[in-house]
mmCIF file of C-alpha atoms and ligand atoms in Angstrom:
data_model
loop_
_atom_site.group_PDB
_atom_site.id
_atom_site.type_symbol
_atom_site.label_atom_id
_atom_site.label_comp_id
_atom_site.label_asym_id
_atom_site.label_seq_id
_atom_site.Cartn_x
_atom_site.Cartn_y
_atom_site.Cartn_z
ATOM 1 C CA UNK O 1 -0.557 0.167 -0.364
ATOM 2 C CA UNK O 2 1.572 3.236 -1.040
ATOM 3 C CA UNK O 3 1.456 6.023 1.409
ATOM 4 C CA UNK O 4 1.796 9.429 0.506
ATOM 5 C CA UNK O 5 2.099 12.575 3.469
ATOM 6 C CA UNK O 6 0.517 15.394 2.693
ATOM 7 C CA UNK O 7 4.051 17.212 0.865
ATOM 8 C CA UNK O 8 4.381 13.835 -1.347
ATOM 9 C CA UNK O 9 0.509 14.597 -2.341
ATOM 10 C CA UNK O 10 1.172 18.061 -3.474
ATOM 11 C CA UNK O 11 4.713 17.275 -5.136
ATOM 12 C CA UNK O 12 2.978 14.520 -7.216
ATOM 13 C CA UNK O 13 0.209 16.860 -7.951
ATOM 14 C CA UNK O 14 2.566 19.456 -9.413
ATOM 15 C CA UNK O 15 4.368 16.973 -11.419
ATOM 16 C CA UNK O 16 1.255 15.468 -12.903
ATOM 17 C CA UNK O 17 -0.208 18.550 -13.492
ATOM 18 C CA UNK O 18 3.416 19.236 -14.853
ATOM 19 C CA UNK O 19 3.807 16.361 -16.753
ATOM 20 C CA UNK O 20 0.173 16.562 -18.094
ATOM 21 C CA UNK O 21 0.269 20.104 -19.378
ATOM 22 C CA UNK O 22 3.710 19.655 -21.016
ATOM 23 C CA UNK O 23 2.501 19.023 -24.740
ATOM 24 C CA UNK O 24 0.286 21.682 -24.422
ATOM 25 C CA UNK O 25 3.088 24.100 -22.506
ATOM 26 C CA UNK O 26 4.963 22.833 -25.892
ATOM 27 C CA UNK O 27 2.178 24.036 -28.239
ATOM 28 C CA UNK O 28 1.507 26.989 -26.536
ATOM 29 C CA UNK O 29 5.271 28.387 -26.587
ATOM 30 C CA UNK O 30 5.792 26.967 -29.948
ATOM 31 C CA UNK O 31 7.564 28.293 -32.089
ATOM 32 C CA UNK O 32 9.652 30.313 -29.789
ATOM 33 C CA UNK O 33 12.197 30.998 -32.453
ATOM 34 C CA UNK O 34 12.425 30.979 -35.660
ATOM 35 C CA UNK O 35 12.019 27.420 -37.683
ATOM 36 C CA UNK O 36 14.275 25.967 -39.612
ATOM 37 C CA UNK O 37 13.651 24.487 -43.123
ATOM 38 C CA UNK O 38 16.442 22.013 -44.074
ATOM 39 C CA UNK O 39 16.637 21.569 -47.905
ATOM 40 C CA UNK O 40 18.375 18.704 -48.988
ATOM 41 C CA UNK O 41 19.654 19.917 -52.064
ATOM 42 C CA UNK O 42 21.766 23.376 -53.573
ATOM 43 C CA UNK O 43 20.132 26.345 -53.413
ATOM 44 C CA UNK O 44 18.799 27.465 -56.981
ATOM 45 C CA UNK O 45 17.074 23.961 -57.519
ATOM 46 C CA UNK O 46 14.014 22.671 -57.565
ATOM 47 C CA UNK O 47 13.839 21.854 -54.362
ATOM 48 C CA UNK O 48 14.999 25.070 -53.219
ATOM 49 C CA UNK O 49 11.909 26.654 -55.131
ATOM 50 C CA UNK O 50 9.016 24.184 -53.499
ATOM 51 C CA UNK O 51 10.813 24.410 -50.313
ATOM 52 C CA UNK O 52 11.101 28.793 -50.008
ATOM 53 C CA UNK O 53 7.669 29.289 -51.393
ATOM 54 C CA UNK O 54 6.083 27.105 -48.449
ATOM 55 C CA UNK O 55 8.392 28.438 -45.893
ATOM 56 C CA UNK O 56 7.536 31.654 -46.573
ATOM 57 C CA UNK O 57 3.785 30.911 -46.187
ATOM 58 C CA UNK O 58 4.613 29.617 -42.854
ATOM 59 C CA UNK O 59 6.586 31.764 -41.579
ATOM 60 C CA UNK O 60 2.458 33.754 -41.791
ATOM 61 C CA UNK O 61 1.234 31.275 -40.128
ATOM 62 C CA UNK O 62 3.263 30.290 -37.448
ATOM 63 C CA UNK O 63 4.429 33.883 -36.371
ATOM 64 C CA UNK O 64 8.441 33.151 -36.450
ATOM 65 C CA UNK O 65 10.389 32.848 -39.429
ATOM 66 C CA UNK O 66 10.914 29.932 -41.258
ATOM 67 C CA UNK O 67 14.422 30.274 -42.215
ATOM 68 C CA UNK O 68 15.714 27.489 -45.163
ATOM 69 C CA UNK O 69 19.116 25.511 -45.349
ATOM 70 C CA UNK O 70 20.751 24.048 -48.117
ATOM 71 C CA UNK O 71 22.640 21.269 -47.181
ATOM 72 C CA UNK O 72 23.563 19.160 -50.424
ATOM 73 C CA UNK O 73 24.966 16.204 -51.419
ATOM 74 C CA UNK O 74 24.776 12.349 -51.371
ATOM 75 C CA UNK O 75 21.563 12.573 -53.084
ATOM 76 C CA UNK O 76 19.641 14.696 -50.689
ATOM 77 C CA UNK O 77 20.723 12.018 -47.509
ATOM 78 C CA UNK O 78 22.671 15.001 -45.873
ATOM 79 C CA UNK O 79 20.107 17.155 -45.533
ATOM 80 C CA UNK O 80 18.164 13.837 -44.159
ATOM 81 C CA UNK O 81 20.069 13.276 -41.889
ATOM 82 C CA UNK O 82 20.566 16.732 -40.333
ATOM 83 C CA UNK O 83 16.852 16.849 -39.602
ATOM 84 C CA UNK O 84 16.694 13.220 -38.124
ATOM 85 C CA UNK O 85 19.348 14.204 -35.791
ATOM 86 C CA UNK O 86 18.057 17.349 -35.191
ATOM 87 C CA UNK O 87 16.099 17.858 -31.877
ATOM 88 C CA UNK O 88 12.367 17.024 -31.572
ATOM 89 C CA UNK O 89 10.970 20.047 -30.414
ATOM 90 C CA UNK O 90 9.640 21.279 -34.152
ATOM 91 C CA UNK O 91 12.139 23.642 -34.967
ATOM 92 C CA UNK O 92 13.698 22.036 -37.712
ATOM 93 C CA UNK O 93 12.079 20.076 -40.205
ATOM 94 C CA UNK O 94 12.577 19.295 -43.357
ATOM 95 C CA UNK O 95 11.525 19.556 -46.899
ATOM 96 C CA UNK O 96 12.376 16.172 -49.385
ATOM 97 C CA UNK O 97 10.842 14.869 -52.238
ATOM 98 C CA UNK O 98 10.122 11.141 -53.805
ATOM 99 C CA UNK O 99 14.009 10.919 -52.739
ATOM 100 C CA UNK O 100 13.096 9.336 -49.139
ATOM 101 C CA UNK O 101 11.079 7.064 -50.664
ATOM 102 C CA UNK O 102 14.145 5.325 -52.844
ATOM 103 C CA UNK O 103 17.140 6.468 -50.291
ATOM 104 C CA UNK O 104 16.079 3.576 -48.273
ATOM 105 C CA UNK O 105 17.234 0.748 -50.761
ATOM 106 C CA UNK O 106 19.676 2.919 -52.559
ATOM 107 C CA UNK O 107 21.829 3.373 -49.111
ATOM 108 C CA UNK O 108 22.469 0.304 -47.416
ATOM 109 C CA UNK O 109 24.546 1.809 -44.527
ATOM 110 C CA UNK O 110 23.701 5.469 -43.597
ATOM 111 C CA UNK O 111 24.198 6.663 -40.085
ATOM 112 C CA UNK O 112 20.266 7.865 -39.920
ATOM 113 C CA UNK O 113 17.349 5.627 -40.010
ATOM 114 C CA UNK O 114 15.895 6.873 -43.059
ATOM 115 C CA UNK O 115 12.013 6.140 -42.334
ATOM 116 C CA UNK O 116 11.907 5.413 -38.547
ATOM 117 C CA UNK O 117 14.083 8.627 -38.474
ATOM 118 C CA UNK O 118 10.713 11.471 -39.141
ATOM 119 C CA UNK O 119 7.658 12.352 -38.285
ATOM 120 C CA UNK O 120 5.684 12.993 -41.044
ATOM 121 C CA UNK O 121 4.000 16.422 -41.147
ATOM 122 C CA UNK O 122 2.214 16.241 -44.983
ATOM 123 C CA UNK O 123 2.246 16.135 -48.402
ATOM 124 C CA UNK O 124 3.448 19.424 -50.545
ATOM 125 C CA UNK O 125 3.113 19.253 -54.380
ATOM 126 C CA UNK O 126 3.408 16.919 -56.741
ATOM 127 C CA UNK O 127 5.889 18.219 -60.062
ATOM 128 C CA UNK O 128 6.333 16.297 -63.236
ATOM 129 C CA UNK O 129 10.036 16.437 -65.255
ATOM 130 C CA UNK O 130 11.187 17.193 -68.187
ATOM 131 C CA UNK O 131 13.850 15.401 -70.511
ATOM 132 C CA UNK O 132 15.981 18.161 -71.438
ATOM 133 C CA UNK O 133 19.666 19.102 -73.414
ATOM 134 C CA UNK O 134 21.791 21.696 -74.172
ATOM 135 C CA UNK O 135 20.307 23.847 -76.571
ATOM 136 C CA UNK O 136 22.862 22.617 -79.638
ATOM 137 C CA UNK O 137 22.662 19.316 -78.694
ATOM 138 C CA UNK O 138 22.429 17.186 -81.773
ATOM 139 C CA UNK O 139 18.904 16.129 -81.863
ATOM 140 C CA UNK O 140 15.114 17.679 -82.570
ATOM 141 C CA UNK O 141 12.883 15.817 -81.106
ATOM 142 C CA UNK O 142 12.677 12.612 -78.605
ATOM 143 C CA UNK O 143 13.252 10.082 -81.634
ATOM 144 C CA UNK O 144 16.019 11.627 -82.332
ATOM 145 C CA UNK O 145 18.017 11.834 -79.149
ATOM 146 C CA UNK O 146 17.015 8.244 -78.095
ATOM 147 C CA UNK O 147 19.004 7.620 -81.404
ATOM 148 C CA UNK O 148 21.529 9.866 -80.499
ATOM 149 C CA UNK O 149 21.829 8.001 -76.653
ATOM 150 C CA UNK O 150 21.828 4.647 -78.703
ATOM 151 C CA UNK O 151 25.261 5.512 -80.617
ATOM 152 C CA UNK O 152 26.725 7.849 -78.047
ATOM 153 C CA UNK O 153 26.426 5.829 -74.784
ATOM 154 C CA UNK O 154 28.690 6.778 -72.245
ATOM 155 C CA UNK O 155 29.999 9.212 -74.301
ATOM 156 C CA UNK O 156 27.069 11.508 -73.589
ATOM 157 C CA UNK O 157 26.859 13.381 -69.986
ATOM 158 C CA UNK O 158 23.752 13.055 -68.072
ATOM 159 C CA UNK O 159 23.526 15.608 -65.485
ATOM 160 C CA UNK O 160 22.169 14.259 -61.220
ATOM 161 C CA UNK O 161 22.092 15.416 -57.705
ATOM 162 C CA UNK O 162 23.042 12.437 -56.858
ATOM 163 C CA UNK O 163 22.128 8.999 -56.093
ATOM 164 C CA UNK O 164 18.872 8.961 -54.862
ATOM 165 C CA UNK O 165 17.998 12.483 -56.476
ATOM 166 C CA UNK O 166 14.763 12.822 -58.671
ATOM 167 C CA UNK O 167 16.902 13.167 -61.136
ATOM 168 C CA UNK O 168 18.691 10.336 -60.665
ATOM 169 C CA UNK O 169 15.989 7.920 -60.725
ATOM 170 C CA UNK O 170 14.446 9.728 -63.918
ATOM 171 C CA UNK O 171 17.968 8.762 -65.540
ATOM 172 C CA UNK O 172 18.020 5.310 -64.289
ATOM 173 C CA UNK O 173 14.069 5.120 -66.208
ATOM 174 C CA UNK O 174 15.486 6.653 -69.334
ATOM 175 C CA UNK O 175 18.683 4.624 -69.656
ATOM 176 C CA UNK O 176 16.347 1.524 -68.727
ATOM 177 C CA UNK O 177 13.953 3.111 -71.355
ATOM 178 C CA UNK O 178 16.455 3.533 -73.928
ATOM 179 C CA UNK O 179 19.127 0.271 -73.107
ATOM 180 C CA UNK O 180 22.036 2.551 -72.817
ATOM 181 C CA UNK O 181 24.389 3.795 -69.943
ATOM 182 C CA UNK O 182 25.635 7.627 -70.698
ATOM 183 C CA UNK O 183 28.566 8.366 -67.485
ATOM 184 C CA UNK O 184 26.697 10.610 -65.044
ATOM 185 C CA UNK O 185 27.596 13.978 -63.760
ATOM 186 C CA UNK O 186 27.078 13.883 -60.001
ATOM 187 C CA UNK O 187 26.167 17.615 -58.485
ATOM 188 C CA UNK O 188 24.702 19.065 -55.181
ATOM 189 C CA UNK O 189 21.754 19.653 -56.732
ATOM 190 C CA UNK O 190 20.053 20.421 -60.364
ATOM 191 C CA UNK O 191 20.107 24.327 -59.676
ATOM 192 C CA UNK O 192 24.197 24.333 -60.278
ATOM 193 C CA UNK O 193 23.848 21.493 -62.912
ATOM 194 C CA UNK O 194 21.232 23.786 -64.864
ATOM 195 C CA UNK O 195 24.393 26.022 -64.921
ATOM 196 C CA UNK O 196 26.535 23.589 -66.928
ATOM 197 C CA UNK O 197 23.577 22.222 -68.937
ATOM 198 C CA UNK O 198 22.759 25.777 -70.266
ATOM 199 C CA UNK O 199 26.980 26.541 -71.070
ATOM 200 C CA UNK O 200 26.721 23.512 -72.857
ATOM 201 C CA UNK O 201 29.131 21.736 -70.855
ATOM 202 C CA UNK O 202 27.291 18.809 -69.900
ATOM 203 C CA UNK O 203 24.857 17.165 -72.261
ATOM 204 C CA UNK O 204 21.357 15.563 -70.981
ATOM 205 C CA UNK O 205 18.839 16.097 -68.303
ATOM 206 C CA UNK O 206 16.004 15.351 -66.174
ATOM 207 C CA UNK O 207 14.643 17.879 -64.007
ATOM 208 C CA UNK O 208 11.295 18.932 -62.709
ATOM 209 C CA UNK O 209 9.447 21.221 -64.128
ATOM 210 C CA UNK O 210 10.035 23.847 -61.118
ATOM 211 C CA UNK O 211 13.786 24.297 -62.807
ATOM 212 C CA UNK O 212 13.137 23.750 -66.153
ATOM 213 C CA UNK O 213 10.427 25.439 -67.728
ATOM 214 C CA UNK O 214 11.809 29.051 -66.947
ATOM 215 C CA UNK O 215 14.155 27.617 -69.195
ATOM 216 C CA UNK O 216 12.780 26.013 -71.944
ATOM 217 C CA UNK O 217 10.354 29.127 -72.142
ATOM 218 C CA UNK O 218 13.553 31.084 -72.530
ATOM 219 C CA UNK O 219 15.504 28.512 -75.329
ATOM 220 C CA UNK O 220 18.120 28.497 -73.362
ATOM 221 C CA UNK O 221 18.416 24.497 -73.265
ATOM 222 C CA UNK O 222 16.410 22.208 -75.299
ATOM 223 C CA UNK O 223 13.585 20.289 -74.114
ATOM 224 C CA UNK O 224 12.213 16.671 -75.933
ATOM 225 C CA UNK O 225 9.760 15.281 -73.339
ATOM 226 C CA UNK O 226 7.353 15.633 -70.612
ATOM 227 C CA UNK O 227 6.977 12.794 -68.004
ATOM 228 C CA UNK O 228 3.602 13.136 -67.336
ATOM 229 C CA UNK O 229 0.957 10.927 -69.148
ATOM 230 C CA UNK O 230 -1.031 14.154 -70.808
ATOM 231 C CA UNK O 231 0.921 17.078 -71.392
ATOM 232 C CA UNK O 232 1.263 20.266 -68.959
ATOM 233 C CA UNK O 233 -0.797 23.442 -69.419
ATOM 234 C CA UNK O 234 2.417 25.585 -68.416
ATOM 235 C CA UNK O 235 4.771 23.952 -71.279
ATOM 236 C CA UNK O 236 1.826 23.302 -74.209
ATOM 237 C CA UNK O 237 3.964 22.559 -76.995
ATOM 238 C CA UNK O 238 6.164 20.063 -75.122
ATOM 239 C CA UNK O 239 5.058 16.492 -76.089
ATOM 240 C CA UNK O 240 4.813 13.481 -73.391
ATOM 241 C CA UNK O 241 7.078 10.792 -73.245
ATOM 242 C CA UNK O 242 4.336 8.107 -74.732
ATOM 243 C CA UNK O 243 4.203 10.928 -77.624
ATOM 244 C CA UNK O 244 7.575 10.911 -78.606
ATOM 245 C CA UNK O 245 8.163 7.506 -78.644
ATOM 246 C CA UNK O 246 9.025 6.159 -75.075
ATOM 247 C CA UNK O 247 5.613 4.825 -73.197
ATOM 248 C CA UNK O 248 6.368 4.381 -69.958
ATOM 249 C CA UNK O 249 9.226 6.547 -69.333
ATOM 250 C CA UNK O 250 6.969 8.509 -66.731
ATOM 251 C CA UNK O 251 7.835 9.712 -63.297
ATOM 252 C CA UNK O 252 6.372 13.055 -61.038
ATOM 253 C CA UNK O 253 8.561 14.361 -57.977
ATOM 254 C CA UNK O 254 6.423 14.248 -54.862
ATOM 255 C CA UNK O 255 7.672 16.464 -52.004
ATOM 256 C CA UNK O 256 7.105 16.497 -48.251
ATOM 257 C CA UNK O 257 7.417 17.819 -45.327
ATOM 258 C CA UNK O 258 8.869 15.866 -42.258
ATOM 259 C CA UNK O 259 10.381 16.549 -38.315
ATOM 260 C CA UNK O 260 12.387 14.499 -36.495
ATOM 261 C CA UNK O 261 11.077 10.944 -34.854
ATOM 262 C CA UNK O 262 9.523 12.394 -31.478
ATOM 263 C CA UNK O 263 8.219 15.354 -32.042
ATOM 264 C CA UNK O 264 5.473 15.895 -29.974
ATOM 265 C CA UNK O 265 1.692 15.533 -31.281
ATOM 266 C CA UNK O 266 0.799 19.093 -30.830
ATOM 267 C CA UNK O 267 3.922 20.468 -32.387
ATOM 268 C CA UNK O 268 3.540 18.151 -35.743
ATOM 269 C CA UNK O 269 0.052 19.308 -35.683
ATOM 270 C CA UNK O 270 0.511 22.877 -35.246
ATOM 271 C CA UNK O 271 3.329 22.441 -37.997
ATOM 272 C CA UNK O 272 0.571 20.696 -40.415
ATOM 273 C CA UNK O 273 -1.901 23.227 -39.745
ATOM 274 C CA UNK O 274 0.948 25.831 -40.944
ATOM 275 C CA UNK O 275 1.680 24.188 -44.281
ATOM 276 C CA UNK O 276 -2.076 23.613 -45.037
ATOM 277 C CA UNK O 277 -2.792 27.029 -44.793
ATOM 278 C CA UNK O 278 0.450 27.644 -47.222
ATOM 279 C CA UNK O 279 -0.997 25.281 -49.438
ATOM 280 C CA UNK O 280 -3.692 27.173 -49.515
ATOM 281 C CA UNK O 281 -2.507 30.108 -50.380
ATOM 282 C CA UNK O 282 -3.418 31.445 -54.027
ATOM 283 C CA UNK O 283 0.017 33.223 -54.774
ATOM 284 C CA UNK O 284 1.418 30.290 -54.144
ATOM 285 C CA UNK O 285 -1.324 28.344 -56.271
ATOM 286 C CA UNK O 286 -0.588 30.709 -59.094
ATOM 287 C CA UNK O 287 3.402 30.654 -58.643
ATOM 288 C CA UNK O 288 3.522 26.716 -58.827
ATOM 289 C CA UNK O 289 0.627 26.681 -62.028
ATOM 290 C CA UNK O 290 3.014 28.626 -63.680
ATOM 291 C CA UNK O 291 5.742 26.077 -62.717
ATOM 292 C CA UNK O 292 3.614 23.204 -64.170
ATOM 293 C CA UNK O 293 2.615 22.107 -60.948
ATOM 294 C CA UNK O 294 -0.136 22.660 -58.673
ATOM 295 C CA UNK O 295 0.129 21.965 -54.524
ATOM 296 C CA UNK O 296 -1.591 18.669 -52.797
ATOM 297 C CA UNK O 297 -5.329 18.782 -51.992
ATOM 298 C CA UNK O 298 -5.820 19.842 -48.532
ATOM 299 C CA UNK O 299 -8.041 16.698 -47.425
ATOM 300 C CA UNK O 300 -4.219 14.486 -48.991
ATOM 301 C CA UNK O 301 -2.294 16.962 -46.673
ATOM 302 C CA UNK O 302 -2.389 15.023 -43.880
ATOM 303 C CA UNK O 303 0.211 13.095 -41.773
ATOM 304 C CA UNK O 304 -1.732 10.046 -42.125
ATOM 305 C CA UNK O 305 -1.818 10.096 -45.557
ATOM 306 C CA UNK O 306 1.648 11.391 -45.627
ATOM 307 C CA UNK O 307 3.245 8.644 -44.232
ATOM 308 C CA UNK O 308 0.870 5.841 -46.109
ATOM 309 C CA UNK O 309 1.395 7.139 -49.309
ATOM 310 C CA UNK O 310 5.887 7.774 -48.636
ATOM 311 C CA UNK O 311 5.281 3.582 -47.409
ATOM 312 C CA UNK O 312 3.999 2.979 -50.365
ATOM 313 C CA UNK O 313 6.245 4.374 -52.437
ATOM 314 C CA UNK O 314 9.318 3.079 -50.697
ATOM 315 C CA UNK O 315 7.587 -0.477 -51.842
ATOM 316 C CA UNK O 316 7.175 0.880 -55.312
ATOM 317 C CA UNK O 317 10.810 1.583 -56.240
ATOM 318 C CA UNK O 318 12.509 -1.353 -54.419
ATOM 319 C CA UNK O 319 11.931 -3.967 -56.698
ATOM 320 C CA UNK O 320 13.237 -1.476 -59.633
ATOM 321 C CA UNK O 321 16.303 0.158 -58.265
ATOM 322 C CA UNK O 322 17.095 -3.453 -57.062
ATOM 323 C CA UNK O 323 17.316 -4.488 -60.593
ATOM 324 C CA UNK O 324 19.046 -2.058 -61.318
ATOM 325 C CA UNK O 325 21.479 -3.101 -58.972
ATOM 326 C CA UNK O 326 23.035 0.664 -58.719
ATOM 327 C CA UNK O 327 23.707 1.192 -54.684
ATOM 328 C CA UNK O 328 25.367 3.725 -53.212
ATOM 329 C CA UNK O 329 27.727 2.211 -51.279
HETATM 330 C C1 MLT P 1 16.719 16.572 -57.489
HETATM 331 O O1 MLT P 1 16.990 15.423 -58.465
HETATM 332 O O2 MLT P 1 16.316 15.625 -56.712
HETATM 333 C C2 MLT P 1 16.067 17.349 -57.366
HETATM 334 O O3 MLT P 1 16.423 18.100 -58.056
HETATM 335 C C3 MLT P 1 17.371 18.374 -56.686
HETATM 336 C C4 MLT P 1 17.481 19.546 -56.457
HETATM 337 O O4 MLT P 1 16.202 20.326 -56.531
HETATM 338 O O5 MLT P 1 18.514 20.649 -56.391
#
């Protein structure tokens, strides 16, 4: 029989009320300082573009700055590691993309848990990819580009943002569809890679419309296909892969927001609330539309749907990656 003195009961009451109040206090105080949004690729790329738009809108909702920190390298795993190992207090979040579904299979020796290290905060957007090349490439159609790749093979340089990046995944699909390997040139993001493509020092890249639309419109690169089943309004003259003769060469890059595992549920809910408000921002919807994408519908922007979608995508890509036999270790 546990006997508690009056002082003991008082201490228990304080502890209980303190324990009961902790999540509420955490939520009341959150955010108590600027929130860091880690973008796991270099500034100026498509992931950075999505992240900065969302960060700006979330700042308004949270009442604290959401400060973007670009942590590029190793196909987006260095940035993911930074967040997985951050304090789970809601002040560090990760804006990542489809790489979160391919990294668990591609990287077999990580110093963080690529799935169990995160809380999901909600899906953000889904971005088509475009197959582009330096503007003086010796091809005027997708069929001619495929013939050139088959002829030149590893004599052509294919730019990507490292193993695990969307540009890497799209390159895997392209080289599988064409049944030919090219020489891959990794960058810390497709922002810097685009500079070399425009300069003509690298030949081909598959990248998200949030980075390529404006370059295609400006004619600084040549575009051959969009990797979606239907053409996109932002680039109405660009044929789909199927229309260009490569049916099945399709991939869209989804983006999600994450916090470190163990972030208290009230803070996860507060961050999701701020994300949902950002997804409803008309300015973001307009900017996304101009870049060939759109915010996910609010009904799909729950942490639970994000986790289920993510787990299904890990299972979807695992056999393809294993069949390709290319791993990061
Ligand atoms: C990717 O290829 O995964 C991204 O385009 C990289 C980036 O956002 O720079």
